[in-house]
Short mmCIF file of C-alpha atoms and ligand atoms in Angstrom, two decimals:
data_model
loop_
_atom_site.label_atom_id
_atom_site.label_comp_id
_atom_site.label_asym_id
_atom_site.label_seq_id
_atom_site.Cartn_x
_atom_site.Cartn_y
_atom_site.Cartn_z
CA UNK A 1 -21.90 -13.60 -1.96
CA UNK A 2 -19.77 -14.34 -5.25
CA UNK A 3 -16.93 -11.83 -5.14
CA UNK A 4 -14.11 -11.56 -8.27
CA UNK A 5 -11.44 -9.57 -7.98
CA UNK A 6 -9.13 -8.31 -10.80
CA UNK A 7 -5.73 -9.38 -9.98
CA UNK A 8 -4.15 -12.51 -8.95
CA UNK A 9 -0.83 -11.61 -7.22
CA UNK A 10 -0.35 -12.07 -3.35
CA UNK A 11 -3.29 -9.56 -2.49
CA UNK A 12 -5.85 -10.83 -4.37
CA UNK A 13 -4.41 -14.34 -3.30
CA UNK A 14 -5.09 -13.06 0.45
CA UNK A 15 -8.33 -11.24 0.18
CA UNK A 16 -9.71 -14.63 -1.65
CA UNK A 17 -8.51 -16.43 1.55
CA UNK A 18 -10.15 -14.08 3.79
CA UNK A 19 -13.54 -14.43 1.23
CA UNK A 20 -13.60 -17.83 1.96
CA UNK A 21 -13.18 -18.08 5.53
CA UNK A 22 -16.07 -15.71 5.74
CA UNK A 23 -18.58 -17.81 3.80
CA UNK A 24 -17.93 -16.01 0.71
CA UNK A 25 -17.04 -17.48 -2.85
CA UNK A 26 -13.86 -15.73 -4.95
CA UNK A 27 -12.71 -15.62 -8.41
CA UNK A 28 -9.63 -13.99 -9.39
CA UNK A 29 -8.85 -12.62 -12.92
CA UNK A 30 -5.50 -12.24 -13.98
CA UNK A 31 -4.99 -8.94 -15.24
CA UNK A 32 -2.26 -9.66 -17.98
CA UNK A 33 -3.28 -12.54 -19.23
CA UNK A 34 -7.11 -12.20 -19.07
CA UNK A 35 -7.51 -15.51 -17.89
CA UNK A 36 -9.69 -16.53 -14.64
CA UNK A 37 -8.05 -17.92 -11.86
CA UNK A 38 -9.00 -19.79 -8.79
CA UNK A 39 -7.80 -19.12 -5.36
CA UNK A 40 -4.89 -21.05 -4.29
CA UNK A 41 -3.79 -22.34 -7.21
CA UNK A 42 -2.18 -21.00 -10.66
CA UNK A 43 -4.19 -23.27 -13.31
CA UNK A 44 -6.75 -21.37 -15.24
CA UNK A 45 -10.36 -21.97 -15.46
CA UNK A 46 -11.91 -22.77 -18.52
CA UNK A 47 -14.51 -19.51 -18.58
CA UNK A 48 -13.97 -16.41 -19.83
CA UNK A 49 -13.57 -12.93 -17.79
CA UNK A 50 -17.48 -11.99 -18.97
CA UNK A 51 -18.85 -15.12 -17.89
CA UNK A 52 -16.87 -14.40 -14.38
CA UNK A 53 -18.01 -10.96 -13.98
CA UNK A 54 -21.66 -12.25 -14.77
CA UNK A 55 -21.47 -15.11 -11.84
CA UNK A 56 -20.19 -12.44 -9.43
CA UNK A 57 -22.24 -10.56 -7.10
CA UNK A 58 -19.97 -8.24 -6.50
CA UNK A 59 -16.45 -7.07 -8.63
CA UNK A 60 -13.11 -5.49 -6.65
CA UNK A 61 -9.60 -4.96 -7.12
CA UNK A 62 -6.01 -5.91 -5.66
CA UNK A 63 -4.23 -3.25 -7.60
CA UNK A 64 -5.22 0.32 -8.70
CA UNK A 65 -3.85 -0.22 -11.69
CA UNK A 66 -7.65 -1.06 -13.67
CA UNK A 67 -7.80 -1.39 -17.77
CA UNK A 68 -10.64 0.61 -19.63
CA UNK A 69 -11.67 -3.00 -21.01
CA UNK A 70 -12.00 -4.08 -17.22
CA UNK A 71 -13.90 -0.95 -16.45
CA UNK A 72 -16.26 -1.55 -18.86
CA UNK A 73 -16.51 -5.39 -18.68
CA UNK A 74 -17.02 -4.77 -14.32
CA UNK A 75 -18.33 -1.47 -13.99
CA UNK A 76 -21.89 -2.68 -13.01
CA UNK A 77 -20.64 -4.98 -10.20
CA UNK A 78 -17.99 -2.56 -8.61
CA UNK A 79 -19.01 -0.86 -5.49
CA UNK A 80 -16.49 2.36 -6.14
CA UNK A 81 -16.56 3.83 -9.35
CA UNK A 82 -12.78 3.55 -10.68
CA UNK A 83 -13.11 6.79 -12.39
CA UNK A 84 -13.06 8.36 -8.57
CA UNK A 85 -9.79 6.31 -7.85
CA UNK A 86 -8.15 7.10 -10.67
CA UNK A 87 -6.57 10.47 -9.20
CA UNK A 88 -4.67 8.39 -7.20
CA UNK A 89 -2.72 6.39 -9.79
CA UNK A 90 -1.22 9.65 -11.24
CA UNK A 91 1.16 11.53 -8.58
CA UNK A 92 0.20 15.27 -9.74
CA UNK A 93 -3.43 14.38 -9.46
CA UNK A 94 -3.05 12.28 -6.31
CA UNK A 95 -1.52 15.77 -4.58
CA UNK A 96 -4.20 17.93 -6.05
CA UNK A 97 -6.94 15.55 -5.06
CA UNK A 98 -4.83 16.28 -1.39
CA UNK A 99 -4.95 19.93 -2.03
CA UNK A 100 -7.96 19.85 -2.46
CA UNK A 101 -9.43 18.30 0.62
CA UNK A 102 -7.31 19.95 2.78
CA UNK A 103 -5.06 16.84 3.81
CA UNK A 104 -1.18 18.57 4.25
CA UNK A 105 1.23 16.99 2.04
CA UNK A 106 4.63 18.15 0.98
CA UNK A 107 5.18 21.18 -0.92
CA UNK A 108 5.51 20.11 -4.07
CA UNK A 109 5.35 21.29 -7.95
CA UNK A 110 4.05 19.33 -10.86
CA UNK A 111 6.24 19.30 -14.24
CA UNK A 112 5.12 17.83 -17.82
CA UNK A 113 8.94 17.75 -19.62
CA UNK A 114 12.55 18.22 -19.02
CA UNK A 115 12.46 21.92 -19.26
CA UNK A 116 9.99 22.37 -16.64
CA UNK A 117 12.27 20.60 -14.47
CA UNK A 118 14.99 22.44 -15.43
CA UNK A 119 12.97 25.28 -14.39
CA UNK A 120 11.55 23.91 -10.75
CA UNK A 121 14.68 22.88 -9.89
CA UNK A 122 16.82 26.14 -10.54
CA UNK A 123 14.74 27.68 -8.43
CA UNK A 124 14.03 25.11 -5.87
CA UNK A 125 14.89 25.58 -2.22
CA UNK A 126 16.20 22.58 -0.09
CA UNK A 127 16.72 19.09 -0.85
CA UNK A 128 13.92 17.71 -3.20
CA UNK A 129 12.62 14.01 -4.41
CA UNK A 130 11.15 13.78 -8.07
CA UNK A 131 8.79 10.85 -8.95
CA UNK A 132 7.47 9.97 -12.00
CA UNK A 133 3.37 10.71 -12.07
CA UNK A 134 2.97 7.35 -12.75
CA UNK A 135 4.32 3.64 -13.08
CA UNK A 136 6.45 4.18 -9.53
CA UNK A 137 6.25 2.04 -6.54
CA UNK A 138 8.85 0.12 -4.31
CA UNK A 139 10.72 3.39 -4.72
CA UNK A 140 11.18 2.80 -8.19
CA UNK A 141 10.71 6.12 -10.65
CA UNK A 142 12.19 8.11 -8.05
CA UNK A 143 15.09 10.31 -8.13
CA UNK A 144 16.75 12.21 -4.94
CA UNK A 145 18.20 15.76 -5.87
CA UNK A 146 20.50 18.18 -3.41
CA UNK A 147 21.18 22.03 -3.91
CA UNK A 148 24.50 22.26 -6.31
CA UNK A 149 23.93 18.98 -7.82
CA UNK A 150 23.79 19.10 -11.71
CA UNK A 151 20.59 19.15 -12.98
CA UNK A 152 21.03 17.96 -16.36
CA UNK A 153 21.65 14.32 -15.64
CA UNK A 154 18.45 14.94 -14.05
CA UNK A 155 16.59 15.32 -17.08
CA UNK A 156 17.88 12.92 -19.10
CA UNK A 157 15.76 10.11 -16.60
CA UNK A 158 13.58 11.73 -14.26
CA UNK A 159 12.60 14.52 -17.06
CA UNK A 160 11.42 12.10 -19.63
CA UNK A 161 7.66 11.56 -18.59
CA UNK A 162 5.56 14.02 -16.09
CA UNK A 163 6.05 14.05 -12.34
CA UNK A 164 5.99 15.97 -9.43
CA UNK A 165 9.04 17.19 -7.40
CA UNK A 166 8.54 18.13 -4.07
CA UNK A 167 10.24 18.78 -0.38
CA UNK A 168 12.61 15.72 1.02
CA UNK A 169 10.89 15.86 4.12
CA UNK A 170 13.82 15.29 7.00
CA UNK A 171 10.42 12.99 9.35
CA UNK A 172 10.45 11.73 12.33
CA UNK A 173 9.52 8.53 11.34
CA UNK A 174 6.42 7.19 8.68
CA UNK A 175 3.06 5.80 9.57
CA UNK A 176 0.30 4.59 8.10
CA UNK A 177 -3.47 4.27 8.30
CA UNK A 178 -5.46 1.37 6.92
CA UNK A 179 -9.16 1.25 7.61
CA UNK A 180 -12.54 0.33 5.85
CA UNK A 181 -15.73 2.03 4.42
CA UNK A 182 -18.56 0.10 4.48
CA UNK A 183 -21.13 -0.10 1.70
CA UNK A 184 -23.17 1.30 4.32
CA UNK A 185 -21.38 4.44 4.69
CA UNK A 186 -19.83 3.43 7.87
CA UNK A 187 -15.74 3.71 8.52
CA UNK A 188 -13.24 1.80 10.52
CA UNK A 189 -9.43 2.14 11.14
CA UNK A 190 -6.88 0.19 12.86
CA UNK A 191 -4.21 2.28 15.13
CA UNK A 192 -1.60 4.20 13.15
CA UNK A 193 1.53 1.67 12.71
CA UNK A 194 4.82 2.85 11.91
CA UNK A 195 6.61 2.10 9.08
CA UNK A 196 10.71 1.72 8.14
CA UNK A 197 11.39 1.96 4.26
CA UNK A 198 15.10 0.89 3.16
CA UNK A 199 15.61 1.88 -0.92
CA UNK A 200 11.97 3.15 -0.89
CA UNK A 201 10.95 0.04 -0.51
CA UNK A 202 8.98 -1.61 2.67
CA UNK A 203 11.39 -2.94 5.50
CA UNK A 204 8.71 -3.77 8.13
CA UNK A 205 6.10 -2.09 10.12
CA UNK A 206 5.80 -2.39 13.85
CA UNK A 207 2.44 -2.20 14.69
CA UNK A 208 1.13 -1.80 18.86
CA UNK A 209 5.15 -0.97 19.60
CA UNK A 210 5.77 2.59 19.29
CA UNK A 211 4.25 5.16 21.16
CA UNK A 212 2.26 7.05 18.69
CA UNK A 213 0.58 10.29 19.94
CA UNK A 214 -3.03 10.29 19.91
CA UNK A 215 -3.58 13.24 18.13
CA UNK A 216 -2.29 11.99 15.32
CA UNK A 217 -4.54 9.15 15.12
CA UNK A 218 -7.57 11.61 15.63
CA UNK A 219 -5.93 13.73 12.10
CA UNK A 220 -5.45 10.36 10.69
CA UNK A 221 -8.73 8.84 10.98
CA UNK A 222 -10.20 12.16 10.21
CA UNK A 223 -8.59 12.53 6.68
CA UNK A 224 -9.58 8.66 6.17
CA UNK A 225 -12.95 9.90 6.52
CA UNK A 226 -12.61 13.09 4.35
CA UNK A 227 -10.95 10.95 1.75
CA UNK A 228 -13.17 8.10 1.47
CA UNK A 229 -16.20 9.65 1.82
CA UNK A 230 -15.39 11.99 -1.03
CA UNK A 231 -14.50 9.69 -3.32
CA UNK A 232 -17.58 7.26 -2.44
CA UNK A 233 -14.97 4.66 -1.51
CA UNK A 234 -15.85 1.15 -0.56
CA UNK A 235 -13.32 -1.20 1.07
CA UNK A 236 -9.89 -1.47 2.73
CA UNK A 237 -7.57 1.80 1.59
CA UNK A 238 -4.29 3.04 2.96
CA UNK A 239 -2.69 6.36 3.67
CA UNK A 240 1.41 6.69 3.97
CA UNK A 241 2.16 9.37 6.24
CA UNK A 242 5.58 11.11 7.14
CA UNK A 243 5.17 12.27 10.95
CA UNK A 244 6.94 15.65 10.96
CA UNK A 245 8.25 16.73 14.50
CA UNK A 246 8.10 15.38 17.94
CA UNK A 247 5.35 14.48 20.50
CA UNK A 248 2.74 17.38 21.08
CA UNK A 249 3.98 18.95 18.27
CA UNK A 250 4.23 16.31 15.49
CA UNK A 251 2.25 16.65 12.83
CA UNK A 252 1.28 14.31 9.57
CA UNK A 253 1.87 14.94 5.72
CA UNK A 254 -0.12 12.67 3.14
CA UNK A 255 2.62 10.65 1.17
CA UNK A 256 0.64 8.18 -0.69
CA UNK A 257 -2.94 6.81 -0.74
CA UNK A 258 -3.44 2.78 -1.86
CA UNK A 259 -7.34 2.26 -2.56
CA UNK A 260 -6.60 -1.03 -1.92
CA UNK A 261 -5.35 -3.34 0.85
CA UNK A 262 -1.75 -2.88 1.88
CA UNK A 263 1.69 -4.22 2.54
CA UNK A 264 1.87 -1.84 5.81
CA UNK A 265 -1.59 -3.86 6.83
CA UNK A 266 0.11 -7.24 6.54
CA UNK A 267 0.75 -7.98 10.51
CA UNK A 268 -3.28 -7.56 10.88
CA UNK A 269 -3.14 -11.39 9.40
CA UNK A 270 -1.95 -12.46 12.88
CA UNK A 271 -2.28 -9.28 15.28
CA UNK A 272 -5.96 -8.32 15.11
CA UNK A 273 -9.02 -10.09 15.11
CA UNK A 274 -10.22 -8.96 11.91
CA UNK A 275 -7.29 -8.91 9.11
CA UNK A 276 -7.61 -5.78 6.40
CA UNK A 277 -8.42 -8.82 4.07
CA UNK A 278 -11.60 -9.30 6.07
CA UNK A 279 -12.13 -6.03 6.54
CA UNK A 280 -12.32 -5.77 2.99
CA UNK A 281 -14.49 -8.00 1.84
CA UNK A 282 -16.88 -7.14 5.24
CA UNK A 283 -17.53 -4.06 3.80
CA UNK A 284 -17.56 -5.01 0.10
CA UNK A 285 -20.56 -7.64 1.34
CA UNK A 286 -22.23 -5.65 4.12
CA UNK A 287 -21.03 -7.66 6.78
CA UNK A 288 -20.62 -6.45 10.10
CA UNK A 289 -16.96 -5.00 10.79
CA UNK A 290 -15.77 -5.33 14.20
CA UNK A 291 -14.37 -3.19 16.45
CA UNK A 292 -10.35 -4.07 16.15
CA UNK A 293 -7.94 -4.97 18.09
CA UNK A 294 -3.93 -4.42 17.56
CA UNK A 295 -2.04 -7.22 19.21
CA UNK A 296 1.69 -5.90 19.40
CA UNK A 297 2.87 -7.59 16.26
CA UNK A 298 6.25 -7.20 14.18
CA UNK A 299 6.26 -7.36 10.04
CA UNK A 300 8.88 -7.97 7.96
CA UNK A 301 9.34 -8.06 4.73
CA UNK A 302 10.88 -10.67 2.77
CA UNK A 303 12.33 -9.33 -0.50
CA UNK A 304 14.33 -10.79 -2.84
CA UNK A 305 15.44 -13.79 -1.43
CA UNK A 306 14.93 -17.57 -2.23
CA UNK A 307 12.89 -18.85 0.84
CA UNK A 308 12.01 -18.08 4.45
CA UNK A 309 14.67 -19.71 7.09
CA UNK A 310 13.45 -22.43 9.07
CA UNK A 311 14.05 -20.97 12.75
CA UNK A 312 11.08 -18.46 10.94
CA UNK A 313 9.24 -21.58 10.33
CA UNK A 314 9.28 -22.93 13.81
CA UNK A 315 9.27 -20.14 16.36
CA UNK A 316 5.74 -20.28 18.18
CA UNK A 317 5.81 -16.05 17.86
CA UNK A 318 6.20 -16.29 13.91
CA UNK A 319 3.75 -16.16 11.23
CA UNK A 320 5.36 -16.68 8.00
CA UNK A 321 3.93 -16.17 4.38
CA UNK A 322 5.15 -16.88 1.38
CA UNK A 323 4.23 -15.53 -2.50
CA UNK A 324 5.46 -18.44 -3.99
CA UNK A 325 7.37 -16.65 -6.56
CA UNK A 326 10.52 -16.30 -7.85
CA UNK A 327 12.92 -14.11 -6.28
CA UNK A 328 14.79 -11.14 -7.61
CA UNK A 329 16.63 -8.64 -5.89
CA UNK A 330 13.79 -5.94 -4.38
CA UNK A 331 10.88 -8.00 -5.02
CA UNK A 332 8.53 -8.85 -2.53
CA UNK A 333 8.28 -12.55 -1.99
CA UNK A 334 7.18 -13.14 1.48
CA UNK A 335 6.68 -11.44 4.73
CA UNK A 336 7.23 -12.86 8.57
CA UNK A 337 4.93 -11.02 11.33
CA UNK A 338 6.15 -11.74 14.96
CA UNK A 339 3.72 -11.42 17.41
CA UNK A 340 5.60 -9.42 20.58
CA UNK A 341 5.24 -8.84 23.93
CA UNK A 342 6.61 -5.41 23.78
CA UNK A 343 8.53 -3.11 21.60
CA UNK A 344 12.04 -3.42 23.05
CA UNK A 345 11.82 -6.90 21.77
CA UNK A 346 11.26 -5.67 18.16
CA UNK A 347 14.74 -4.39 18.04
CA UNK A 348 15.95 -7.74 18.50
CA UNK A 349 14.29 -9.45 15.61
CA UNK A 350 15.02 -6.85 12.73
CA UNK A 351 18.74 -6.62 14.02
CA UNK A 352 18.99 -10.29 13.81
CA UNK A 353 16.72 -10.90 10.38
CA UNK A 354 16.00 -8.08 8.05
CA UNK A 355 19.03 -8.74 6.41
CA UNK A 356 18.63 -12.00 6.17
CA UNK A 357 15.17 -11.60 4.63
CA UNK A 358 16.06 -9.13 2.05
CA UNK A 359 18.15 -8.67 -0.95
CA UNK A 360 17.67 -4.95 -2.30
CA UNK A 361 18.79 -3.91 -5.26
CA UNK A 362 22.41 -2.01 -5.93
CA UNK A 363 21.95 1.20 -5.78
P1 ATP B 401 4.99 2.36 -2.55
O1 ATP B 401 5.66 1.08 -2.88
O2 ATP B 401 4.63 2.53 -1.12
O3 ATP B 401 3.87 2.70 -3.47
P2 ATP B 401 6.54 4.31 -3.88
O4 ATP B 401 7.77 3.79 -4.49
O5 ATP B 401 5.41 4.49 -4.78
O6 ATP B 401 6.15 3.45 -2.68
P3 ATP B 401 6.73 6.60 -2.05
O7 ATP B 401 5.85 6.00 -1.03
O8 ATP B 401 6.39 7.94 -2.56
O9 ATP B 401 6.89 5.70 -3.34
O10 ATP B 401 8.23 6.64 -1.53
C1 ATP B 401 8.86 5.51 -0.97
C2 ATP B 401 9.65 5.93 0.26
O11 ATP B 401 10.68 6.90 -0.11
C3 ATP B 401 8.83 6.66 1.30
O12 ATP B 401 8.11 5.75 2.10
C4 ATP B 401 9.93 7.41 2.05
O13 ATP B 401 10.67 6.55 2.90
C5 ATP B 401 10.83 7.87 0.92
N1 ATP B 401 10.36 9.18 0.43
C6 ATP B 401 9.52 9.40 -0.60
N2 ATP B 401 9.25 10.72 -0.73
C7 ATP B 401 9.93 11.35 0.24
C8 ATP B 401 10.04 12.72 0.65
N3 ATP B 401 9.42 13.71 0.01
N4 ATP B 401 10.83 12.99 1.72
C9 ATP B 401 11.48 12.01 2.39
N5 ATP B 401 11.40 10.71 2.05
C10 ATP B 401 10.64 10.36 1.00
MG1 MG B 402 4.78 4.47 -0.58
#
């Protein structure tokens, strides 16, 4: 099948990869400049985005972020309608949508100005985190808030556009699920992974290492389910959990949904048989998805920095990948998965190279 996706950064670069290896053909459209790309290299082709959405089969995305224009240029060919997804680009919507189908999240209050802020936080218990409705990711549109802090800074930044401010939840650690809905209906997920965030931002996941407890993965597959299935979702998608509490006990809290494929899905390039590329465009083009495996495998993130060092280049346990763009501090550029013989090891490798591999921003 001919499959284009809208967007031409690192993900769509990776799900046209996985297209290809699977018999499929890919387009990419860049989504700033309207021009249409193909994979693996930057030079544009000489057709326009209406004459690629006509040879396509079949029209996806890399980002959630989807133009009206591209909506109404694609919406015949896409297999989820955007207007279901679009609750999840807007952070007082994404929570409701949560609400809604019973999936736990933080406690959390929605405010339109600075005065409605002002008003949350007077009366706010505990430590808090305000975000921006929309725009934020990498931790960016985010602002961290204590009990006898002044407020009013506060609303000079955070209270100049709608958000959502809700409990600093003191977690146990964060996890994620990444799975699939087929076009037939059908769902898959991978084992829960856990992930380490440094500035809000992505540090690496260790996927197969930590003891999870199964319950967890039952909740978490359970919600995938609920989720999807509600919003007639086809493809890879990811949900951020914070893991609240210990062992029997623990519990999860929806932090974020992606309806897309996902940095914290990265090591499944080299640590499962099917990567949540594949997965992707499996259930996009009704192939079968297979049962999957989790190989113990380490991801980290490369952010910020110029290149990847060559002992990352020549270990037989690394995988590297690199963007190919220019860095700047607390953009993604790269990642490394290590595949591991067990999670003791893991220790090792971020002590010795996560701060080699990234340059975050000052605070
Ligand atoms: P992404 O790049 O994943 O889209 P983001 O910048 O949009 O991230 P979040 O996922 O909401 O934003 O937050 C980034 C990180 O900040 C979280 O993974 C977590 O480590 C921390 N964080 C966010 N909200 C909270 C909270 N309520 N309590 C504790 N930590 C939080
Ligand atoms: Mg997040």
């Amino acid at each position: 099948m001919k499959v284009l996706i809208l967007g031409n950064g690192q993900l769509g670069q990776m799900l046209g990869q996985a297209a290809i290896q699977l018999g499929q053909e890919c387009l990419l459209i860049n989504t700033r400049t309207d021009q249409v790309m193909p994979v693996a290299a930057h030079h544009p082709l000489n057709i326009s985005i209406a004459d690629a959405v006509e040879w396509a089969d079949i029209v996806t995305w890399e980002h959630e972020q989807i133009s009206d224009a591209h909506v109404q240029l694609a919406a015949h060919k896409l297999l989820t309608d955007p207007a279901q997804i679009r609750p999840l680009t807007h952070r007082q919507e994404e929570k409701s949508l949560c609400d809604q189908l019973g999936l736990a999240t933080a406690p959390w209050q929605p405010f339109a100005n600075a005065s409605e802020l002002k008003d949350i936080l007077s009366n706010w218990e505990g430590k808090a985190v305000i975000k921006a409705a929309e725009g934020g990711y990498d931790g960016k549109g985010q602002w961290r808030w204590a009990p006898g802090e002044a407020i009013e800074p506060l609303l000079a930044t955070a209270g100049q556009q709608p958000g959502i401010v809700e409990s600093m939840i003191p977690f146990s650690r964060e996890v994620s699920v990444v799975g699939a809905r087929h076009r037939d209906g059908h769902h898959l997920c991978y084992s829960l992974v856990e992930n380490v965030h440094t500035q809000g931002i992505l540090s690496h996941t260790l996927a197969g290492l930590t003891d999870i407890p199964a319950h967890l993965q039952v909740t978490a597959e359970a919600w995938f389910a609920r989720l999807t299935e509600h919003l007639g979702y086809v493809g890879t998608l990811a949900i951020e959990f914070f893991v609240v509490g210990e062992g029997d006990q623990s519990q999860l809290l929806v932090n974020e949904i992606a309806p897309r494929v996902h940095n914290s899905g990265h090591w499944s390039q080299s640590g499962s048989n099917c990567s949540q590329f594949g997965l992707h465009i499996r259930a996009l083009t009704g192939m079968p998805m297979p049962a999957l495996t989790m190989q113990p495998t380490l991801m980290l993130n490369v952010i910020g920095v110029d290149g990847i060092p060559a002992p990352l280049w020549e270990h037989a346990a690394t995988y590297p990948f690199w963007y190919g763009k220019d860095a700047r501090p607390g953009r993604k550029v790269g990642h490394v998965n290590v595949a591991l013989e067990h999670g003791n090891e893991a220790a090792d490798w971020i002590n010795d190279w996560s701060n080699r591999l990234q340059m975050l921003q000052d605070d």
